[in-house]
PDB file of N, CA and C in Angstrom:
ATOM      1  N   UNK A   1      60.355 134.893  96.992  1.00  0.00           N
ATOM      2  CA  UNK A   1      61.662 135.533  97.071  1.00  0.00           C
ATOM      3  C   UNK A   1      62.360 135.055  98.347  1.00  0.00           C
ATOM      4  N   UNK A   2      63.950 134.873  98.088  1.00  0.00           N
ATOM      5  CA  UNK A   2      64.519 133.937  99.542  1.00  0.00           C
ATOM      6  C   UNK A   2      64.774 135.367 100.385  1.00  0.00           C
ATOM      7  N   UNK A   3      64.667 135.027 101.210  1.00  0.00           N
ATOM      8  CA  UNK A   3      65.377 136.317 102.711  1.00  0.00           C
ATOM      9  C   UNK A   3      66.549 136.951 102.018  1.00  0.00           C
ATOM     10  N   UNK A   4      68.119 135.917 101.717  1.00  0.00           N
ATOM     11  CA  UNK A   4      68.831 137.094 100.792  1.00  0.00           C
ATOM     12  C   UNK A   4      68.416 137.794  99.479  1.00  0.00           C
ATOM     13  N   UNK A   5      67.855 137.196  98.863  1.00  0.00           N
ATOM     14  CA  UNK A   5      67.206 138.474  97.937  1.00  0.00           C
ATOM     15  C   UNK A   5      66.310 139.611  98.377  1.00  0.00           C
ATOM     16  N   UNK A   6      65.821 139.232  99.318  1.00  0.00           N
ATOM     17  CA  UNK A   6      65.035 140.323 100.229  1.00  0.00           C
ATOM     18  C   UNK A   6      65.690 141.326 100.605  1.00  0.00           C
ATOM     19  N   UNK A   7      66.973 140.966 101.204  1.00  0.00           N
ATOM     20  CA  UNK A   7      67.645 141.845 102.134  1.00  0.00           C
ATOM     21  C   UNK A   7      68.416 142.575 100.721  1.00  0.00           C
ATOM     22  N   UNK A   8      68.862 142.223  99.746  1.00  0.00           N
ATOM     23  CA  UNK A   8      69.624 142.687  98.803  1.00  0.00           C
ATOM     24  C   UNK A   8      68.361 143.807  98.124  1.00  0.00           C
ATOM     25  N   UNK A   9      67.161 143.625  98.288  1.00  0.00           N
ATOM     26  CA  UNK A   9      66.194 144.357  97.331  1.00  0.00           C
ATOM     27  C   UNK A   9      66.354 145.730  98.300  1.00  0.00           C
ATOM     28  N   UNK A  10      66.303 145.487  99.443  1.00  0.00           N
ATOM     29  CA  UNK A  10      66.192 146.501 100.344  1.00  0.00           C
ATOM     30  C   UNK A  10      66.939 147.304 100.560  1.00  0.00           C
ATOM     31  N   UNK A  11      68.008 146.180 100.313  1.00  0.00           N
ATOM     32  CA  UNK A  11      69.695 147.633 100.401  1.00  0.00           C
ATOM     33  C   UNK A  11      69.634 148.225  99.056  1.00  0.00           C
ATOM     34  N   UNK A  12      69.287 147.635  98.122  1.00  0.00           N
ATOM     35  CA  UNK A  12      69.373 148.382  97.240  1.00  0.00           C
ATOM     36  C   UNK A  12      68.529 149.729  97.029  1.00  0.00           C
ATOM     37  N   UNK A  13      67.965 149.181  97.392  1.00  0.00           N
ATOM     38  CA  UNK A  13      66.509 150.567  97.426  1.00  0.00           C
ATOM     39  C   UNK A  13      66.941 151.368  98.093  1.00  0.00           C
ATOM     40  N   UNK A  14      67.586 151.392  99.446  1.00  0.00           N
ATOM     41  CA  UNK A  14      68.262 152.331 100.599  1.00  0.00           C
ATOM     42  C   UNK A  14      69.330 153.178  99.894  1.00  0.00           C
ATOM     43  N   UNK A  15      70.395 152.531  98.909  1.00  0.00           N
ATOM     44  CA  UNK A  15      71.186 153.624  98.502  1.00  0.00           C
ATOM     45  C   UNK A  15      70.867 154.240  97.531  1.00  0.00           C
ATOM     46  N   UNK A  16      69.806 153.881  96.588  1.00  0.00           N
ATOM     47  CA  UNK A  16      69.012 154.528  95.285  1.00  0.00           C
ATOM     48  C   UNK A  16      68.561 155.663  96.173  1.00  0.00           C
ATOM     49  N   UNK A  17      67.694 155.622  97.069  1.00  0.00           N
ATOM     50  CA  UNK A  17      67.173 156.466  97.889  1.00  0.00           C
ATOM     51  C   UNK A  17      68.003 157.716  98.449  1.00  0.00           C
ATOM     52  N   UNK A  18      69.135 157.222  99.290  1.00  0.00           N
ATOM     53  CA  UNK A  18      70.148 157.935  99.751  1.00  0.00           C
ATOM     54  C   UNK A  18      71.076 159.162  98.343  1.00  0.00           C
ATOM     55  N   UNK A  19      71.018 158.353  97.396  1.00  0.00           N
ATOM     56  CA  UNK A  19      71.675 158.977  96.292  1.00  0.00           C
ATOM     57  C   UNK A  19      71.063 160.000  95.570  1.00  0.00           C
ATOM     58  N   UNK A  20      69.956 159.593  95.223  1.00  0.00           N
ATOM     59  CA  UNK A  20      68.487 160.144  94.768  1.00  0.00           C
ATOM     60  C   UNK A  20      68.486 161.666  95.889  1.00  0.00           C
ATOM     61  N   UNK A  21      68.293 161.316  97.362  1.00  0.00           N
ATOM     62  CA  UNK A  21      68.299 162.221  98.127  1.00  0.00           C
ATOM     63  C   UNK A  21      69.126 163.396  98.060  1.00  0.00           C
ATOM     64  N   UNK A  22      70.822 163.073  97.384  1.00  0.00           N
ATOM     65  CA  UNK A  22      71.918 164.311  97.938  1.00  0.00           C
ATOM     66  C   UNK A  22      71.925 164.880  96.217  1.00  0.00           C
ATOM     67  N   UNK A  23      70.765 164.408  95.218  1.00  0.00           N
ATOM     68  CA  UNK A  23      70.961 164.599  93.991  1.00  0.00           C
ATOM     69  C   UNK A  23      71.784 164.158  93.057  1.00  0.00           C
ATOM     70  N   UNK A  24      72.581 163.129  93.416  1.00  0.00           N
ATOM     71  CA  UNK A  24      73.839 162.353  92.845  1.00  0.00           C
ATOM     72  C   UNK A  24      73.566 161.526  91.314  1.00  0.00           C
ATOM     73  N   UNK A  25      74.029 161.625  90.104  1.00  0.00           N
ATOM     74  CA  UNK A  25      73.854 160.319  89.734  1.00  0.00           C
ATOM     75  C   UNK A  25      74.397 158.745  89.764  1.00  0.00           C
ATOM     76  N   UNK A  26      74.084 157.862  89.271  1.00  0.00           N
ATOM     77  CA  UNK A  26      74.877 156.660  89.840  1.00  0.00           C
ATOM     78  C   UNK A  26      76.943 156.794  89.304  1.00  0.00           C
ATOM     79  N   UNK A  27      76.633 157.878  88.255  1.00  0.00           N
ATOM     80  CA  UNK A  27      78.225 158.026  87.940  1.00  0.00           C
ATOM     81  C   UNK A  27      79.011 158.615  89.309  1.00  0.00           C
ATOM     82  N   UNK A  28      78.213 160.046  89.572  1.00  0.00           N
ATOM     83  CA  UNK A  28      78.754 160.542  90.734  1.00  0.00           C
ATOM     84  C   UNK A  28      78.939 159.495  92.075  1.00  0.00           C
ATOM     85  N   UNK A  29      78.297 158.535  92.261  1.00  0.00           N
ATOM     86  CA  UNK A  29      78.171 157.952  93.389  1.00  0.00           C
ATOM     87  C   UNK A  29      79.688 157.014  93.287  1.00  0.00           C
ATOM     88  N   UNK A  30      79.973 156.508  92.170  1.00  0.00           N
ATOM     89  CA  UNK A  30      80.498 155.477  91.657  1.00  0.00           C
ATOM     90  C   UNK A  30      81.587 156.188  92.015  1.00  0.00           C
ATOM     91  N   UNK A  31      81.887 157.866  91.507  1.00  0.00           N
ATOM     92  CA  UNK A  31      83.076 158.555  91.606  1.00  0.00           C
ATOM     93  C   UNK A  31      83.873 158.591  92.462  1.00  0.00           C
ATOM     94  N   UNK A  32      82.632 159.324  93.511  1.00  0.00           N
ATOM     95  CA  UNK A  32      82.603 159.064  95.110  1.00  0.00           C
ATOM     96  C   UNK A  32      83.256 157.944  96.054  1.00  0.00           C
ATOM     97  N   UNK A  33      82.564 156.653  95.414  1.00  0.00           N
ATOM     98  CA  UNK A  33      82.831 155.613  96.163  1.00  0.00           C
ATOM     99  C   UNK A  33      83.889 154.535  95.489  1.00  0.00           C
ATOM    100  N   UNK A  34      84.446 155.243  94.496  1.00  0.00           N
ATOM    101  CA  UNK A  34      85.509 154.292  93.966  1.00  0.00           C
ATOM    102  C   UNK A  34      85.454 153.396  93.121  1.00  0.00           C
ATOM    103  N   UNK A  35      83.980 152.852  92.432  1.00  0.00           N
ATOM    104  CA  UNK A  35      82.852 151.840  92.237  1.00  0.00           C
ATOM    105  C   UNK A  35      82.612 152.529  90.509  1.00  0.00           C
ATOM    106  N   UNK A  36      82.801 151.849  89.642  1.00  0.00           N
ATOM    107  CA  UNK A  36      81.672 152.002  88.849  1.00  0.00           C
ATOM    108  C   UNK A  36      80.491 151.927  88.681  1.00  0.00           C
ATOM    109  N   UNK A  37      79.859 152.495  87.580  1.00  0.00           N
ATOM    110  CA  UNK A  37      78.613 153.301  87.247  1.00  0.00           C
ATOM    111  C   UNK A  37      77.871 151.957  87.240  1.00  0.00           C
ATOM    112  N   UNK A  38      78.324 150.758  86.571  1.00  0.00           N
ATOM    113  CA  UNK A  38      77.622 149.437  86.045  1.00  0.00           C
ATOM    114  C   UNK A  38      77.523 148.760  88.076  1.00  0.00           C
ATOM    115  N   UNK A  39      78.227 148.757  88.493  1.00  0.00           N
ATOM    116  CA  UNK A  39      78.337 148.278  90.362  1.00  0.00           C
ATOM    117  C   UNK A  39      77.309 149.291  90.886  1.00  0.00           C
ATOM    118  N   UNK A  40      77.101 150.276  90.596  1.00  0.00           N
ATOM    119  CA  UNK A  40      76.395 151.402  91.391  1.00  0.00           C
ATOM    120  C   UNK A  40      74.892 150.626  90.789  1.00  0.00           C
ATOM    121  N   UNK A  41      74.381 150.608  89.982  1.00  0.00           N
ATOM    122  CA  UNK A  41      73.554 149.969  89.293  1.00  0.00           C
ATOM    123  C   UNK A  41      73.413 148.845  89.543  1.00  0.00           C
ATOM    124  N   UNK A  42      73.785 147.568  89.730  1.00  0.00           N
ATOM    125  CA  UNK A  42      73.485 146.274  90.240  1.00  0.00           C
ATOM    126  C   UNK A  42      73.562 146.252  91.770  1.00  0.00           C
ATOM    127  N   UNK A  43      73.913 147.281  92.351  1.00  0.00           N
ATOM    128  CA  UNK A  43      73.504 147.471  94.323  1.00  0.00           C
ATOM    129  C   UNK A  43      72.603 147.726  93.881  1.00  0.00           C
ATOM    130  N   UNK A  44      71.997 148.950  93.160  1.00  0.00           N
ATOM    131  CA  UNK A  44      70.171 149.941  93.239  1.00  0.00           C
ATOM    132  C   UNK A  44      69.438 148.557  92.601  1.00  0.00           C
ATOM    133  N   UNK A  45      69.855 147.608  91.493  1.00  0.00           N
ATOM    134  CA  UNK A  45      68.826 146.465  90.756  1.00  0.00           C
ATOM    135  C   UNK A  45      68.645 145.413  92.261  1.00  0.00           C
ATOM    136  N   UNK A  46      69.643 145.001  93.333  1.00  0.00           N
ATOM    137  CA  UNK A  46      69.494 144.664  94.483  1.00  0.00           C
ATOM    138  C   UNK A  46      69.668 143.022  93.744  1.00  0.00           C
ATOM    139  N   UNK A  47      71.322 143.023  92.982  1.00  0.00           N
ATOM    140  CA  UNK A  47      72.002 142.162  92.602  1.00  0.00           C
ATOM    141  C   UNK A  47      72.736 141.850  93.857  1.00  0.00           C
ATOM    142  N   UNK A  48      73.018 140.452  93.856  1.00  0.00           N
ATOM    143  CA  UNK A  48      74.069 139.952  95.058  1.00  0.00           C
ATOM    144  C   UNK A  48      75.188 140.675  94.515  1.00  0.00           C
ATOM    145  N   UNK A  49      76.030 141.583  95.581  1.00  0.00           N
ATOM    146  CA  UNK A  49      77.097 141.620  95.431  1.00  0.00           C
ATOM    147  C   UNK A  49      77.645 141.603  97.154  1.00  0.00           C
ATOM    148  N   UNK A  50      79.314 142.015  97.354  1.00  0.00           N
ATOM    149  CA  UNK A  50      79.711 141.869  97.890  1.00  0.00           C
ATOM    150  C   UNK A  50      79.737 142.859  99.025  1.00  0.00           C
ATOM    151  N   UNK A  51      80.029 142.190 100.335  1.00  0.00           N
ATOM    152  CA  UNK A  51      79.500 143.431 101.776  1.00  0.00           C
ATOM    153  C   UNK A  51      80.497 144.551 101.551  1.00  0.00           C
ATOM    154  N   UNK A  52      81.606 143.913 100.915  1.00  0.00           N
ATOM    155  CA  UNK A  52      82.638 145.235 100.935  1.00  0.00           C
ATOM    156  C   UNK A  52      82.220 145.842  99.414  1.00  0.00           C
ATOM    157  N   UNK A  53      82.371 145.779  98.758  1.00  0.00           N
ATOM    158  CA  UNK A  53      81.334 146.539  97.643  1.00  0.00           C
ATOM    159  C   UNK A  53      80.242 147.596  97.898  1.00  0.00           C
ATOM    160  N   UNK A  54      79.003 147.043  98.847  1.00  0.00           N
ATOM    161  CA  UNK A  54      78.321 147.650  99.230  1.00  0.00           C
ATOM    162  C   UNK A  54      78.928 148.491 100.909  1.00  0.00           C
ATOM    163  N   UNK A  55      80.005 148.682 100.996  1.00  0.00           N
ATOM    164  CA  UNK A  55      80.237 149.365 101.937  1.00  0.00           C
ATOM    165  C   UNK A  55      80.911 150.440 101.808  1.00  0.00           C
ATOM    166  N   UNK A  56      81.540 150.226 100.672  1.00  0.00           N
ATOM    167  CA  UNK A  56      82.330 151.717  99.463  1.00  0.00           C
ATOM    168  C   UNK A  56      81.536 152.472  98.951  1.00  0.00           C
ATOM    169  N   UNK A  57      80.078 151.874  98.898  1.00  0.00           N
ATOM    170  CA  UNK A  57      78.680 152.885  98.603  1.00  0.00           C
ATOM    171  C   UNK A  57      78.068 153.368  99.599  1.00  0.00           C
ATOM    172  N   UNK A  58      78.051 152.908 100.763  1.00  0.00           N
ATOM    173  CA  UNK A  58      77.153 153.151 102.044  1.00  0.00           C
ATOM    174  C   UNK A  58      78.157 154.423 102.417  1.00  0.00           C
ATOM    175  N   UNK A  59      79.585 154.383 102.613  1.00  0.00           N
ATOM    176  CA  UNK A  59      80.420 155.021 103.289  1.00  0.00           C
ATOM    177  C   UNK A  59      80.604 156.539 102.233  1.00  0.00           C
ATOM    178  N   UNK A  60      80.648 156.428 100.925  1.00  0.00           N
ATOM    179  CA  UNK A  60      80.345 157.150 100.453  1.00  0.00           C
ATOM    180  C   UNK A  60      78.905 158.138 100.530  1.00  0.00           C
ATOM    181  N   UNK A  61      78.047 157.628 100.645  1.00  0.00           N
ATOM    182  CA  UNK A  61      76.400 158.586 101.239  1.00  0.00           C
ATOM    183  C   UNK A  61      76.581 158.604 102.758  1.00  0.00           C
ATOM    184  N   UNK A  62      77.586 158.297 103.215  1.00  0.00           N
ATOM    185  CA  UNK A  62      77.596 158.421 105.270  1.00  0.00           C
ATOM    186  C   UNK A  62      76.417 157.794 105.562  1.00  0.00           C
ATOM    187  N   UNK A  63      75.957 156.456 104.966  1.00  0.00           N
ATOM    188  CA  UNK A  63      75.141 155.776 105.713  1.00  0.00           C
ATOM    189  C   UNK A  63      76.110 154.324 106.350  1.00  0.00           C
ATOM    190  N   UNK A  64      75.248 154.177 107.862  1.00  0.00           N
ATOM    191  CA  UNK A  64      76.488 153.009 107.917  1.00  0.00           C
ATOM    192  C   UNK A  64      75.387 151.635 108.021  1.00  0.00           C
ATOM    193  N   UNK A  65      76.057 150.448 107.786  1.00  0.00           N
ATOM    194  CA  UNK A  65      75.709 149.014 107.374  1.00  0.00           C
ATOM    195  C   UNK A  65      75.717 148.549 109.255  1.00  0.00           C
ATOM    196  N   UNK A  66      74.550 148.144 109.604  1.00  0.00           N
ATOM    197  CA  UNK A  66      73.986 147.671 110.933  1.00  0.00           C
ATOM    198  C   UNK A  66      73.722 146.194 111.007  1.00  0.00           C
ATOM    199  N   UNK A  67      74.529 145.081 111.454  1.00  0.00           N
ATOM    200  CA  UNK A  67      73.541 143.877 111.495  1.00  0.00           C
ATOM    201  C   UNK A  67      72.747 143.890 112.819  1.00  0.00           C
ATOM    202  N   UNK A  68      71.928 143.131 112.939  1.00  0.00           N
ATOM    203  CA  UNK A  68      70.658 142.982 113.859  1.00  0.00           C
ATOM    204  C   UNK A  68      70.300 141.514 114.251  1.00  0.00           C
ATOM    205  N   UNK A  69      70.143 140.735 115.190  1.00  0.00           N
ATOM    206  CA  UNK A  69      69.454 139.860 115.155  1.00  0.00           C
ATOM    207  C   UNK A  69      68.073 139.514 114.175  1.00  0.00           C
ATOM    208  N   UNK A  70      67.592 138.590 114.086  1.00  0.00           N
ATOM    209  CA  UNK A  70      66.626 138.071 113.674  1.00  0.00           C
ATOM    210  C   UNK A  70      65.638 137.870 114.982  1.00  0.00           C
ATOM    211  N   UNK A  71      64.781 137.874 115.246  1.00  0.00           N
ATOM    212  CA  UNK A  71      63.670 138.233 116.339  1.00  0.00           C
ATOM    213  C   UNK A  71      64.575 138.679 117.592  1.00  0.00           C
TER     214      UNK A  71
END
């Protein structure tokens, strides 16, 4: 698996998690964040999509998007 699919598996898992957490389903999230149900679903499958895409979902669960160095 390349590093961006890595990082995409992971975010995805983070807002399944986050969503999962406040009891939401992916419709509600979608509602929430402006996003359809089928977009809410290919972030959680940890499909490439777009940073602003995934930031209409993050901002919606009040999680915020951090970059970091690499070592």
């Amino acid at each position: 698996m390349k590093d961006d699919q890595r990082t995409s598996a992971v975010l995805g898992r983070a807002v399944r998690a986050a969503r999962e957490e406040r009891g939401w389903s992916q419709e509600e999230l979608g509602r929430r964040s402006g996003l359809s149900r089928p977009t809410i679903a290919r972030i959680e499958r940890g499909d490439d999509i777009s940073t602003a895409t995934l930031s209409k979902a993050a901002k919606a669960l009040g999680l915020a998007i951090r970059v970091e160095r690499d070592g």
